[in-house]
Short mmCIF file of C-alpha atoms and ligand atoms in Angstrom, two decimals:
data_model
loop_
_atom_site.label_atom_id
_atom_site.label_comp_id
_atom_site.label_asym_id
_atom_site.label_seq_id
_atom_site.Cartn_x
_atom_site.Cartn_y
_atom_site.Cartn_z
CA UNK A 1 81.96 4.81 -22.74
CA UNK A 2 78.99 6.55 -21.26
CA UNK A 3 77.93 9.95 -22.86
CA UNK A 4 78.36 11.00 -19.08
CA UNK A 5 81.50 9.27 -18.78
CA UNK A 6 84.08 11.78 -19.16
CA UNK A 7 84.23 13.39 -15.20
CA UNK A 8 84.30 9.54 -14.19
CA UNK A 9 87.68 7.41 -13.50
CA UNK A 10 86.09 4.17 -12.48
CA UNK A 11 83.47 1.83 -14.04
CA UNK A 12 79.79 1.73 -12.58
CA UNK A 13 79.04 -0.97 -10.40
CA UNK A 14 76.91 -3.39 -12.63
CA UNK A 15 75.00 -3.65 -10.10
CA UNK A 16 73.60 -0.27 -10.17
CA UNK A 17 73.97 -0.52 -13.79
CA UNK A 18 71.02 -2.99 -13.60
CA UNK A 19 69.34 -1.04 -10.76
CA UNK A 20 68.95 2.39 -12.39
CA UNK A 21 68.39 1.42 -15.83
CA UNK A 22 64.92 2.39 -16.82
CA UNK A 23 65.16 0.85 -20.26
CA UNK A 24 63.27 -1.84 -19.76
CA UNK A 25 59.74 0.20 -19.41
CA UNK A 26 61.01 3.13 -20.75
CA UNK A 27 61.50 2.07 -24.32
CA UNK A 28 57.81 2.63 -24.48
CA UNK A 29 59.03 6.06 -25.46
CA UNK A 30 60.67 5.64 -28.15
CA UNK A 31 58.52 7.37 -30.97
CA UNK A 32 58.22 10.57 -28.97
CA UNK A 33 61.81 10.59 -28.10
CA UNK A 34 62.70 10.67 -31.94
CA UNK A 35 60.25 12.83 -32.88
CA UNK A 36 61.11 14.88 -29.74
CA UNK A 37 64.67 14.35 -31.51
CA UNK A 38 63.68 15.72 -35.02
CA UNK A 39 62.28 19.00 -33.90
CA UNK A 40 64.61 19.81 -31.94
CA UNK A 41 67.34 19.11 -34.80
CA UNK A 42 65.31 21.49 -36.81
CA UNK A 43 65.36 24.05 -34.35
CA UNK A 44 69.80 23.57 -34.04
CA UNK A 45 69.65 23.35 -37.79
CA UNK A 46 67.26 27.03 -37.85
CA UNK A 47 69.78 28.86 -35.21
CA UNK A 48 73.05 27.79 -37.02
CA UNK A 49 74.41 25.12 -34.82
CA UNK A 50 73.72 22.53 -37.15
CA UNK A 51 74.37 22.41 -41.27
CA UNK A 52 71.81 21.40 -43.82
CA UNK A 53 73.28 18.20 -44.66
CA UNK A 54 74.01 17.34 -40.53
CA UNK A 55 70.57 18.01 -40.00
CA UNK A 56 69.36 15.75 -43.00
CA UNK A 57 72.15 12.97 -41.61
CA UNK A 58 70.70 12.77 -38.12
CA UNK A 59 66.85 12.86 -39.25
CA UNK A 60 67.86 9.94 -41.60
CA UNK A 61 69.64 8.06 -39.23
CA UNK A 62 66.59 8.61 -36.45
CA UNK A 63 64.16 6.89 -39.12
CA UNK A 64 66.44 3.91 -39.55
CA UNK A 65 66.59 3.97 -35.38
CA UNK A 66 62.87 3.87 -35.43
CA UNK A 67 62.80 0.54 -38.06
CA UNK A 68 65.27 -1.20 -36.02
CA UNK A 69 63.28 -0.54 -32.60
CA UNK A 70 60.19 -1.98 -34.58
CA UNK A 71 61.98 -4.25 -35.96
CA UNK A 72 63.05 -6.18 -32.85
CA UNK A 73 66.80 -5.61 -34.14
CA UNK A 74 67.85 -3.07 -31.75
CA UNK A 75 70.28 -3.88 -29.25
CA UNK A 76 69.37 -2.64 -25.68
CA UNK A 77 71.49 -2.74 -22.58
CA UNK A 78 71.45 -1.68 -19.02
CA UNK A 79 74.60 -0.25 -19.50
CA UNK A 80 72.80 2.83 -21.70
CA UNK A 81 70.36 3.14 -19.04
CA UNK A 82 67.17 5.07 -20.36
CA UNK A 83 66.09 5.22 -24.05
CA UNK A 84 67.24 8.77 -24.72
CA UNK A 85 70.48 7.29 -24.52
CA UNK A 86 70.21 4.51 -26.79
CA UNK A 87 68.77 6.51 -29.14
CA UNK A 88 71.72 9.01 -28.97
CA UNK A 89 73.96 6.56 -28.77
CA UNK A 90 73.03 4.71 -32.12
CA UNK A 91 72.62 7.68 -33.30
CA UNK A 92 76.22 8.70 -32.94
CA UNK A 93 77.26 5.46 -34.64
CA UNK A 94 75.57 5.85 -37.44
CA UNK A 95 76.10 9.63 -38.21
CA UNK A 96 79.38 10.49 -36.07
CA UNK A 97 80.53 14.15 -35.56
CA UNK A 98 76.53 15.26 -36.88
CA UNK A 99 75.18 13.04 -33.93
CA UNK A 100 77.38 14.34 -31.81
CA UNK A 101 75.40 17.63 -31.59
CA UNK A 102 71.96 17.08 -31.37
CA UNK A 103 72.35 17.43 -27.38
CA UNK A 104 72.88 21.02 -27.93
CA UNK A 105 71.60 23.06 -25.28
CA UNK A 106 69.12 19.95 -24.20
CA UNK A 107 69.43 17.42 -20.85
CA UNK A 108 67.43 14.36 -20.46
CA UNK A 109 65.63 16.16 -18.04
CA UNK A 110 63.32 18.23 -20.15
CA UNK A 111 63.49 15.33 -23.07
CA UNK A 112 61.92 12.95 -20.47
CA UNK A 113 59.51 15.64 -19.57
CA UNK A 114 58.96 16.14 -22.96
CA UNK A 115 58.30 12.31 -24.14
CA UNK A 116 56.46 11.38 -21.04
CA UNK A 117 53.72 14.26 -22.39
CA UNK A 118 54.00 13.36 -25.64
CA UNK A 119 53.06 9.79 -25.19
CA UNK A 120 49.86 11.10 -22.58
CA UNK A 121 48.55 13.40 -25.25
CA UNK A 122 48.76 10.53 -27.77
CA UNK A 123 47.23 7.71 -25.06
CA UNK A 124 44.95 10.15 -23.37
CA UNK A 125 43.28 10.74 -26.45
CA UNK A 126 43.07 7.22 -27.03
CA UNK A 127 41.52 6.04 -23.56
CA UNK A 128 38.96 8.92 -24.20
CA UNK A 129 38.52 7.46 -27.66
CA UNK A 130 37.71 3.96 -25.57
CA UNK A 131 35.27 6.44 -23.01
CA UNK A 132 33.80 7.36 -26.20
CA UNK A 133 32.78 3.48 -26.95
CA UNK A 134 31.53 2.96 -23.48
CA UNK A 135 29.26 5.91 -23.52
CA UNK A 136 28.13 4.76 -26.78
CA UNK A 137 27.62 1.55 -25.46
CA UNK A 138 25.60 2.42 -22.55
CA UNK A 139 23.54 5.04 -24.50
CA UNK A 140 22.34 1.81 -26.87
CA UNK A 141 21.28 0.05 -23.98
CA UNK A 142 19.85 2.42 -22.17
CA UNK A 143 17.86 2.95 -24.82
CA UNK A 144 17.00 -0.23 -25.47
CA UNK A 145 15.46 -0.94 -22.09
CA UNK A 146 13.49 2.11 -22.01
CA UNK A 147 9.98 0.37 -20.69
CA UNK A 148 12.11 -2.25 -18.17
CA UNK A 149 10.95 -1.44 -14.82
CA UNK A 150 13.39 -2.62 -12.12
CA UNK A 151 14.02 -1.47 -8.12
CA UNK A 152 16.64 1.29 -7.21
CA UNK A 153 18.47 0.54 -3.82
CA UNK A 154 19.52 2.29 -1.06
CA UNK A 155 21.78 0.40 1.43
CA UNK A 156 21.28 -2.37 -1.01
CA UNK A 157 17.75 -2.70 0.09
CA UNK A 158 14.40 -2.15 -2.23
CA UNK A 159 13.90 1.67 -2.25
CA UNK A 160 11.88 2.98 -5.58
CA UNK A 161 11.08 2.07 -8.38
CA UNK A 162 13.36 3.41 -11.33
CA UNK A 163 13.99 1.84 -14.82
CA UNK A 164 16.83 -0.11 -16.03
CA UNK A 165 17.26 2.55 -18.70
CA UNK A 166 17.72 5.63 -15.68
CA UNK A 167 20.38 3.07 -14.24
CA UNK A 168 22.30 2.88 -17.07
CA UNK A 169 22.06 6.73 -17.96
CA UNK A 170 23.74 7.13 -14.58
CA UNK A 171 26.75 5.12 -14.84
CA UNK A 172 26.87 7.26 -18.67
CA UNK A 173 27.08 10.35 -16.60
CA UNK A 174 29.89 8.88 -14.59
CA UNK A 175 31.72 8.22 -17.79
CA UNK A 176 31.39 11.39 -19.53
CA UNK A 177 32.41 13.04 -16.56
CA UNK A 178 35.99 10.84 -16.71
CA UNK A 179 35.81 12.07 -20.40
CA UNK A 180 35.95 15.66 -19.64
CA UNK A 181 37.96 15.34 -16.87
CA UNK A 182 40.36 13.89 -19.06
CA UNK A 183 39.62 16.67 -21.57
CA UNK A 184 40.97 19.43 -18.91
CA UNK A 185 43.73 17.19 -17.98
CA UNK A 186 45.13 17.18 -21.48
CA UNK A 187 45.05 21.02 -21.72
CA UNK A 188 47.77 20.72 -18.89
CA UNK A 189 49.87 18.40 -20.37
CA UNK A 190 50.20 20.75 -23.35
CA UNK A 191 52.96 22.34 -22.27
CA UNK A 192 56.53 22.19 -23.85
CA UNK A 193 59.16 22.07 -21.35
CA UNK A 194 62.38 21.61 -23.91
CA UNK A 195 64.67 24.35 -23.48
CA UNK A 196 64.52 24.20 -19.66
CA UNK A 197 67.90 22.05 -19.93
CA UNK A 198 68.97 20.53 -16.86
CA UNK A 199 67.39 22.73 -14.96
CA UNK A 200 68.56 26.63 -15.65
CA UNK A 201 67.83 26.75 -19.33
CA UNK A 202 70.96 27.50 -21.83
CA UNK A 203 73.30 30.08 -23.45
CA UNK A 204 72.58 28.82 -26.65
CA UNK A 205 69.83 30.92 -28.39
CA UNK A 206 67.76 28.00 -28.59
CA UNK A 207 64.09 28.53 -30.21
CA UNK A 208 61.26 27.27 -28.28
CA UNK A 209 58.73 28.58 -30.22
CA UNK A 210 59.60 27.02 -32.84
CA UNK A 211 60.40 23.29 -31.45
CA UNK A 212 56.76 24.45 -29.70
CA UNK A 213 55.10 24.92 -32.63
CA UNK A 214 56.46 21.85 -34.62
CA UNK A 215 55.63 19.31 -31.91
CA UNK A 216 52.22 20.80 -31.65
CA UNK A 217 51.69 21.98 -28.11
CA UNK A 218 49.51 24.91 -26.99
CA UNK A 219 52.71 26.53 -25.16
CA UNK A 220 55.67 26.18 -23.71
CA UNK A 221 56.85 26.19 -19.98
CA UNK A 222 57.52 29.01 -18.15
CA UNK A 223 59.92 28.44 -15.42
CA UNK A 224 63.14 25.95 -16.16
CA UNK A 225 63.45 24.67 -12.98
CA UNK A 226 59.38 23.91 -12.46
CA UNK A 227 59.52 22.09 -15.77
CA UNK A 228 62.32 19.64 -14.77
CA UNK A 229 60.70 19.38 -11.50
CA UNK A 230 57.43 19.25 -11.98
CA UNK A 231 55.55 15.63 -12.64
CA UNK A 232 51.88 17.05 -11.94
CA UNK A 233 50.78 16.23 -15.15
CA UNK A 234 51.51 12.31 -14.54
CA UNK A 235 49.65 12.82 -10.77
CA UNK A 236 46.45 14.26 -12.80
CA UNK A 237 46.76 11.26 -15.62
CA UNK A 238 47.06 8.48 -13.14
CA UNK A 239 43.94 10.33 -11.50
CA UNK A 240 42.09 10.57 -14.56
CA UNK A 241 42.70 7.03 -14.99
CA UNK A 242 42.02 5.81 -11.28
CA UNK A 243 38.42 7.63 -11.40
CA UNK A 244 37.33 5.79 -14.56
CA UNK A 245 38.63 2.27 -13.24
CA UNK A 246 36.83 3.46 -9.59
CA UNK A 247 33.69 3.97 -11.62
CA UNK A 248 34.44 0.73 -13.59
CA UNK A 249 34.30 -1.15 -10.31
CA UNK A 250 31.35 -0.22 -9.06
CA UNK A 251 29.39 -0.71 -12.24
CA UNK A 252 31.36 -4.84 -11.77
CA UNK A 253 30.04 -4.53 -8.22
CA UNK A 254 26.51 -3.87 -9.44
CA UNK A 255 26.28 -6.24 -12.33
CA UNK A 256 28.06 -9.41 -10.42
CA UNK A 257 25.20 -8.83 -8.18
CA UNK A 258 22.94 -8.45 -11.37
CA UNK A 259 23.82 -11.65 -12.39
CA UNK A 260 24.29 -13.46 -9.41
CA UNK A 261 21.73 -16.71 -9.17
CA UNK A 262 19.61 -14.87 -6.44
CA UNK A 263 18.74 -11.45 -8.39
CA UNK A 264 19.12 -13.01 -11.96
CA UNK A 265 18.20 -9.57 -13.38
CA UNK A 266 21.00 -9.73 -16.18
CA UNK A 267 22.65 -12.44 -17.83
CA UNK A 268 26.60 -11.88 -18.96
CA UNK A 269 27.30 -13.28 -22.28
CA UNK A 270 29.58 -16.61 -22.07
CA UNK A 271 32.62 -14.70 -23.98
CA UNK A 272 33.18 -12.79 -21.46
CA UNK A 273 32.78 -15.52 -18.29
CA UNK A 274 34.73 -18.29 -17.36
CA UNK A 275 33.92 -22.08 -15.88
CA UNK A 276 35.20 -23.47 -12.84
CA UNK A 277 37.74 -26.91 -13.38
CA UNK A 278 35.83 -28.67 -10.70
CA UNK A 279 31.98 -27.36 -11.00
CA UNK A 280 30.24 -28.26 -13.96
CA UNK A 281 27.57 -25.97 -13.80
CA UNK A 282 29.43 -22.49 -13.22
CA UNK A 283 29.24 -20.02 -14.86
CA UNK A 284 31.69 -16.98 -13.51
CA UNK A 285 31.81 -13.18 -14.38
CA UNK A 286 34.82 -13.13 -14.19
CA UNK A 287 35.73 -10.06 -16.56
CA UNK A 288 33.97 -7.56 -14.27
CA UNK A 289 35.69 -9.31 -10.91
CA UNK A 290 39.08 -8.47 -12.47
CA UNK A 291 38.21 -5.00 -13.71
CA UNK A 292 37.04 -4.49 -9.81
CA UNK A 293 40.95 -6.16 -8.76
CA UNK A 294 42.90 -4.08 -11.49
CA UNK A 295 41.21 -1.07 -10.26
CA UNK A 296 42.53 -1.07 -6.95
CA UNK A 297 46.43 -1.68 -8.37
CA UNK A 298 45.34 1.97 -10.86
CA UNK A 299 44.62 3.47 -7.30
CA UNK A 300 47.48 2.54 -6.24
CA UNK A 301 49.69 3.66 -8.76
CA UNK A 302 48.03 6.77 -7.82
CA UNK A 303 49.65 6.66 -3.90
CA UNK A 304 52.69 5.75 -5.63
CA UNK A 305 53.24 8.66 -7.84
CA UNK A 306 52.03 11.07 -5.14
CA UNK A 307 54.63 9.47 -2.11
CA UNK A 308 57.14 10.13 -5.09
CA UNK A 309 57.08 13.02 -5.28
CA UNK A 310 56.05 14.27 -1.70
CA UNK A 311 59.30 14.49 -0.51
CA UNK A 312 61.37 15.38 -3.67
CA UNK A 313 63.56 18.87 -3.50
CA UNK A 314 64.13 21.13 -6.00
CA UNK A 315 64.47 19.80 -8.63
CA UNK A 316 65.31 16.67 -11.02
CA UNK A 317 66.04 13.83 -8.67
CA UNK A 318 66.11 10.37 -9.91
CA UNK A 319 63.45 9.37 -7.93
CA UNK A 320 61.34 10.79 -10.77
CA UNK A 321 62.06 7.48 -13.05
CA UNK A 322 60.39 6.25 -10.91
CA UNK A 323 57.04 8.00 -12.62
CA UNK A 324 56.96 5.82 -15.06
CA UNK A 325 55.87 2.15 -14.57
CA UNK A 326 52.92 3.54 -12.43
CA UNK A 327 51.75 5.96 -15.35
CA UNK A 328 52.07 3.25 -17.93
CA UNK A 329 50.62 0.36 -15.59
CA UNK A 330 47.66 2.59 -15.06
CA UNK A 331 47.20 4.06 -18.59
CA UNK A 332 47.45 0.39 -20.43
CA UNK A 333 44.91 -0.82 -17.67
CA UNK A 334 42.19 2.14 -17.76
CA UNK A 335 42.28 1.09 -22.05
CA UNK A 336 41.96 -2.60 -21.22
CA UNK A 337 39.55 -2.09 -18.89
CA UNK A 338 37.03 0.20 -20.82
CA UNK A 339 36.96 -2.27 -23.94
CA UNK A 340 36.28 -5.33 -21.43
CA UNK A 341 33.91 -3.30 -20.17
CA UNK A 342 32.17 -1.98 -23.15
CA UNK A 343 31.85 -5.85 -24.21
CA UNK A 344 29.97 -6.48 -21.25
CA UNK A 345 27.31 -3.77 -21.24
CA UNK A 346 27.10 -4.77 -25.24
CA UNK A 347 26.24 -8.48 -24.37
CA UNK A 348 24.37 -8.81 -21.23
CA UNK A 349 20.82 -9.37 -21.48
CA UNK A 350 18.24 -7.68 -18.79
CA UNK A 351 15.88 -10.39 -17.76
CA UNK A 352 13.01 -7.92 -18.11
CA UNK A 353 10.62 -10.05 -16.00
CA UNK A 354 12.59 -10.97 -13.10
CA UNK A 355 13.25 -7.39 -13.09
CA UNK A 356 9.68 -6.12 -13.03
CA UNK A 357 9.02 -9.20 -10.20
CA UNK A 358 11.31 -8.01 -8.29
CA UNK A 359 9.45 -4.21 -8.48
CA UNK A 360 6.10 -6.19 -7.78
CA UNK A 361 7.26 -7.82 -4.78
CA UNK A 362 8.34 -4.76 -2.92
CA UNK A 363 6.55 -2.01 -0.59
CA UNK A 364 8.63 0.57 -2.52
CA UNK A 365 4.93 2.06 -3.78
CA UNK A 366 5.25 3.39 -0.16
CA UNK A 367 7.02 6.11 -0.61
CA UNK A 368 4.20 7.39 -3.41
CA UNK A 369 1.42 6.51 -1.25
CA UNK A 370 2.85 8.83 1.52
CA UNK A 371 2.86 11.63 -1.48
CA UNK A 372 -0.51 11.11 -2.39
CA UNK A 373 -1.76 11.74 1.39
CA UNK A 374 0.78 14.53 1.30
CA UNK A 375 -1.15 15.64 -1.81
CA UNK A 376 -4.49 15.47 -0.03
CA UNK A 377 -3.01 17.83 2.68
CA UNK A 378 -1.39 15.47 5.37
CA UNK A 379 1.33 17.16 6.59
CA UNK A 380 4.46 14.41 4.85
CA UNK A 381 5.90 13.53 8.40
CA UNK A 382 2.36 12.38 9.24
CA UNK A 383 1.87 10.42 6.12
CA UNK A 384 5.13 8.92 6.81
CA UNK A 385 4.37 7.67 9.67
CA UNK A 386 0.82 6.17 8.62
CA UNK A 387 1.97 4.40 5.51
CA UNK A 388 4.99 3.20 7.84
CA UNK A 389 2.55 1.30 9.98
CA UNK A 390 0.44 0.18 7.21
CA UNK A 391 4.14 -2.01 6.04
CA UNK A 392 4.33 -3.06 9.23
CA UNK A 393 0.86 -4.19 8.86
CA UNK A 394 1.51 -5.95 5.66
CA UNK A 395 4.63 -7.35 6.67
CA UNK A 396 3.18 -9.14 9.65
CA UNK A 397 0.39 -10.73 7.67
CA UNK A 398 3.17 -11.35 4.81
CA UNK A 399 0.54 -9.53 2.38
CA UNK A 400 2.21 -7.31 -0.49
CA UNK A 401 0.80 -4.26 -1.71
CA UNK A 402 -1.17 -5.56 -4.09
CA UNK A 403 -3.71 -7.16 -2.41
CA UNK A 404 -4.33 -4.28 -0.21
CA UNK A 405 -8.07 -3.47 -0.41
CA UNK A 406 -9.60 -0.01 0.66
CA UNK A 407 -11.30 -1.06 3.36
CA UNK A 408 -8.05 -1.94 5.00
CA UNK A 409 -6.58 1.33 3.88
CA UNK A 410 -9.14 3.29 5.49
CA UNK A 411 -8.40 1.97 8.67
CA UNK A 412 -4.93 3.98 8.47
CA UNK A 413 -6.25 6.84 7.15
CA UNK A 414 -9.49 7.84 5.86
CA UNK A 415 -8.36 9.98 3.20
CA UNK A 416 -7.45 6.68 0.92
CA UNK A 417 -9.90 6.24 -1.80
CA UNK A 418 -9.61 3.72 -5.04
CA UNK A 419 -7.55 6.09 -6.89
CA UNK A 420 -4.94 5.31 -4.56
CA UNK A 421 -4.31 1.62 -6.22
CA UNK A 422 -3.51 3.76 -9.70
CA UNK A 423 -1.29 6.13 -8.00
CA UNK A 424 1.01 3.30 -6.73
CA UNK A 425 1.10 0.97 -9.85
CA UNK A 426 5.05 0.92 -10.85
CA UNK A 427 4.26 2.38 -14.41
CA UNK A 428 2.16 5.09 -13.32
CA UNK A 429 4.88 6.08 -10.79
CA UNK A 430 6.99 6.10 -13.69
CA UNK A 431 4.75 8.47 -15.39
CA UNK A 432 4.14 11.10 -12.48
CA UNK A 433 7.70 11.75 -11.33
CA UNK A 434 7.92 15.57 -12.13
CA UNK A 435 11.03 16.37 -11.21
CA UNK A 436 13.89 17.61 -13.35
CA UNK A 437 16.55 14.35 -13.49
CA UNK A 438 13.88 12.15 -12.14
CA UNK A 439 12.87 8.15 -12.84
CA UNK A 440 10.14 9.05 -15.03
CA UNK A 441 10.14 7.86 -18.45
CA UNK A 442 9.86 10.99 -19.95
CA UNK A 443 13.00 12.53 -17.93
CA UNK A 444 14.76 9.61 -19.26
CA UNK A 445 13.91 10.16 -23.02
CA UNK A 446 14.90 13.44 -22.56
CA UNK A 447 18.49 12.38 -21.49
CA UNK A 448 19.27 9.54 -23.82
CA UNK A 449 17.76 12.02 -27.16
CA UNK A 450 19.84 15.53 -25.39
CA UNK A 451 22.78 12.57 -25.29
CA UNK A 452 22.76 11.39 -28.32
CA UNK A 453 23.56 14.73 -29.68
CA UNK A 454 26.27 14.54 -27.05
CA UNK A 455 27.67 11.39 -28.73
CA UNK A 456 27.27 12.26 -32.38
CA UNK A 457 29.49 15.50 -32.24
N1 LIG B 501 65.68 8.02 -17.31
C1 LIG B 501 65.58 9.28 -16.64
C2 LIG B 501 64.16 9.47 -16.13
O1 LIG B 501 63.32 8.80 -16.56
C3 LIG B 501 65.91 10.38 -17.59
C4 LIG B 501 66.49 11.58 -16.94
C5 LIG B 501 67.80 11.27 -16.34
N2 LIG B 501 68.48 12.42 -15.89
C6 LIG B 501 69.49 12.34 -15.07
N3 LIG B 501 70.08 13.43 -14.72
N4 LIG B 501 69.92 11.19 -14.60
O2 LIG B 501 63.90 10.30 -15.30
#
């Protein structure tokens, strides 16, 4: 007999039976649902509907429920559908007319409302403990490779000179931007929506407050029918979770190119690549390629929850089971993802001198060259276009930079003395950058000692 069963005179189909039950997935709940359970019992016990000794019974019985879930003893069946009612359900065995109550003035409705924000303020905190790690990680290692020069890109083509360390410190501020974005979206999940019922609240004089106060949530809802209805919080936690795996897989992007055999600038550490069953000699990054696959299945857990609920009316519909394998798919993959990740950053290795090379063999000193004409009172469009012709220059003769001597550079513009040659060395670029947030070396110390205090707190 189903706890609905009583307005029924036939059986369910088994076929739906199978096709609606959410027990599968949804057993993932279980701990919030019992102590979801518990509080609420309290509360019945506090306003007279339940006795001391029912109250003790069903709290009892709900530990023993818990054992046999961890246990692997449980029996589940698509015929009790979700996990609120195998929980009730056992729970009725066990404790009889006591169990019988603890639905008092409650629906599934606002329970599954209730667990589903239980479990994201427990695994929110969680993945932002695992942000934590990767912040910590890249704060290490950026401040390991203070001093290694390498090239910034536009367009994936040579543009300035930066250092590995201001790379790094910018994929940091990615991350601790996902960290306090998750921060704001738990302060909206800390809402307590039992006591909404099914939809309308109750005539029982339930206690909110109370159940409020012993779950530990900021407040509690304050419309019925919004808090049945309303699955924003799981739209903002799959989003949370979509931008971190976004920024995860452009940082893969980036460092598969790193390592690829043409750039060589980093090398990934063998844990964390794989070998190919035909080619001796490979040697594949493959952690980062599937953090850059799984993050396009988070995003679209993301269209899923939205298209689910774009169309829904007013206001529990069973489409909203549907919430679930989405938020959970995208929750256990953000976690996954930011420890693989946090491996990786911990074990590659910069190649510090392909690196620098790489700056060497560029015209990207042309941008600084323009700035010291532009210093000397050349209007910067001008000096644009002079130093531009001096790289076509270059590039014709297939001369670098470097072996420019100021003879030639006085044919573009006689302005260019031999200080020139200093102002365009990659270190000393790396020394003159004045602005706030620039790739200088001392804007970068600044960061990585202002975010250590960040870290530490
Ligand atoms: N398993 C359901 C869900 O996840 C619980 C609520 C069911 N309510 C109902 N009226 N059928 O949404």
């Amino acid at each position: 007999m189903k706890p609905w069963g009583g307005r029924f005179k036939g059986k369910t189909d088994p076929l739906l039976e199978r096709f609606s039950a959410s027990i599968d997935y949804d057993q993932a709940l279980y701990r919030y649902d019992i102590e979801g359970s518990k509080a609420h019992t309290e509360m019945l016990n506090r306003i007279g509907v339940l006795t001391k000794e029912e109250m003790k019974d069903i709290a009892a019985a709900l530990d023993e429920i818990q054992k046999e879930i961890e246990m692997g003893i449980f029996t589940f069946s698509s015929s009790l559908e979700d996990i609120h009612m195998h929980i009730e359900a056992r729970l009725i065995e066990k404790t009889g007319e006591a169990g019988k109550k603890l639905h008092t003035g409650r629906s599934r409705n606002d329970q599954v409302s209730l667990d589903t924000r239980m479990y994201l303020k427990d695994q929110l905190k969680r993945v932002e403990e695992s942000l934590m790690g990767l912040l910590k990680g890249l704060l290490q290692k950026a401040e390991k490779e203070k001093e290694t020069i390498m090239p910034g890109y536009t367009h994936m083509q040579k543009a300035q000179v930066v250092t590995f360390s201001h790379y790094l410190m910018a994929y940091y501020y990615m991350f601790k931007r996902d960290r306090e974005r998750l921060q704001n979206i738990l302060r909206g999940i800390d809402v307590m929506p039992l006591g909404s019922g099914a939809l309308a609240g109750s005539t029982m004089p339930l206690d909110r407050d109370f159940v409020r106060k012993k779950l530990g949530f900021a407040r509690v809802s304050e419309n019925s029918m919004d808090s049945v209805s309303d699955r924003d919080f799981v739209v903002d936690a799959i989003y949370g979770a979509a931008m971190a795996m976004m920024h995860m897989s452009r940082l893969s992007e980036d460092l598969i190119i790193f390592s690829s055999n043409e750039a060589a600038f980093v090398a990934l550490p063998d844990a964390l690549c794989t070998g190919s069953s035909l080619m001796p000699h490979k040697k594949n990054p493959d952690a980062l390629e599937l953090i850059r696959g799984k993050a396009s299945r988070v995003i679209s857990d993301l269209f899923s929850i939205f298209t689910i609920l774009k169309g829904l009316p007013m206001t529990y519909n069973r489409d909203l089971q549907e919430d679930k394998e989405p938020l959970f798919h995208a929750i256990e993959t953000v976690k996954e993802s930011l420890a693989v990740m946090t491996l990786c950053i911990a074990g590659m290795k910069a190649d510090r001198k392909r690196m620098e090379r790489a700056v060497r063999e560029s015209y990207m000193p042309a941008v600084e060259m323009a700035e010291y004409l532009t210093l000397k009172g050349v209007p910067f469009r001008e000096a644009h276009g002079i130093v531009g012709r001096l790289v076509r220059d270059c590039e014709e003769k297939g001369k670098p930079f470097k072996n420019l001597t100021i003879t030639t550079l006085k044919k573009f513009s006689p302005l260019f003395e031999k200080d020139v040659f200093a102002s365009i060395d990659p270190q000393a670029i790396l020394k003159n950058r004045k602005t706030e947030g620039a790739a200088s070396f001392k804007e970068v110390e600044r960061q990585i000692n202002a975010e250590k205090v960040y870290c530490n707190r």
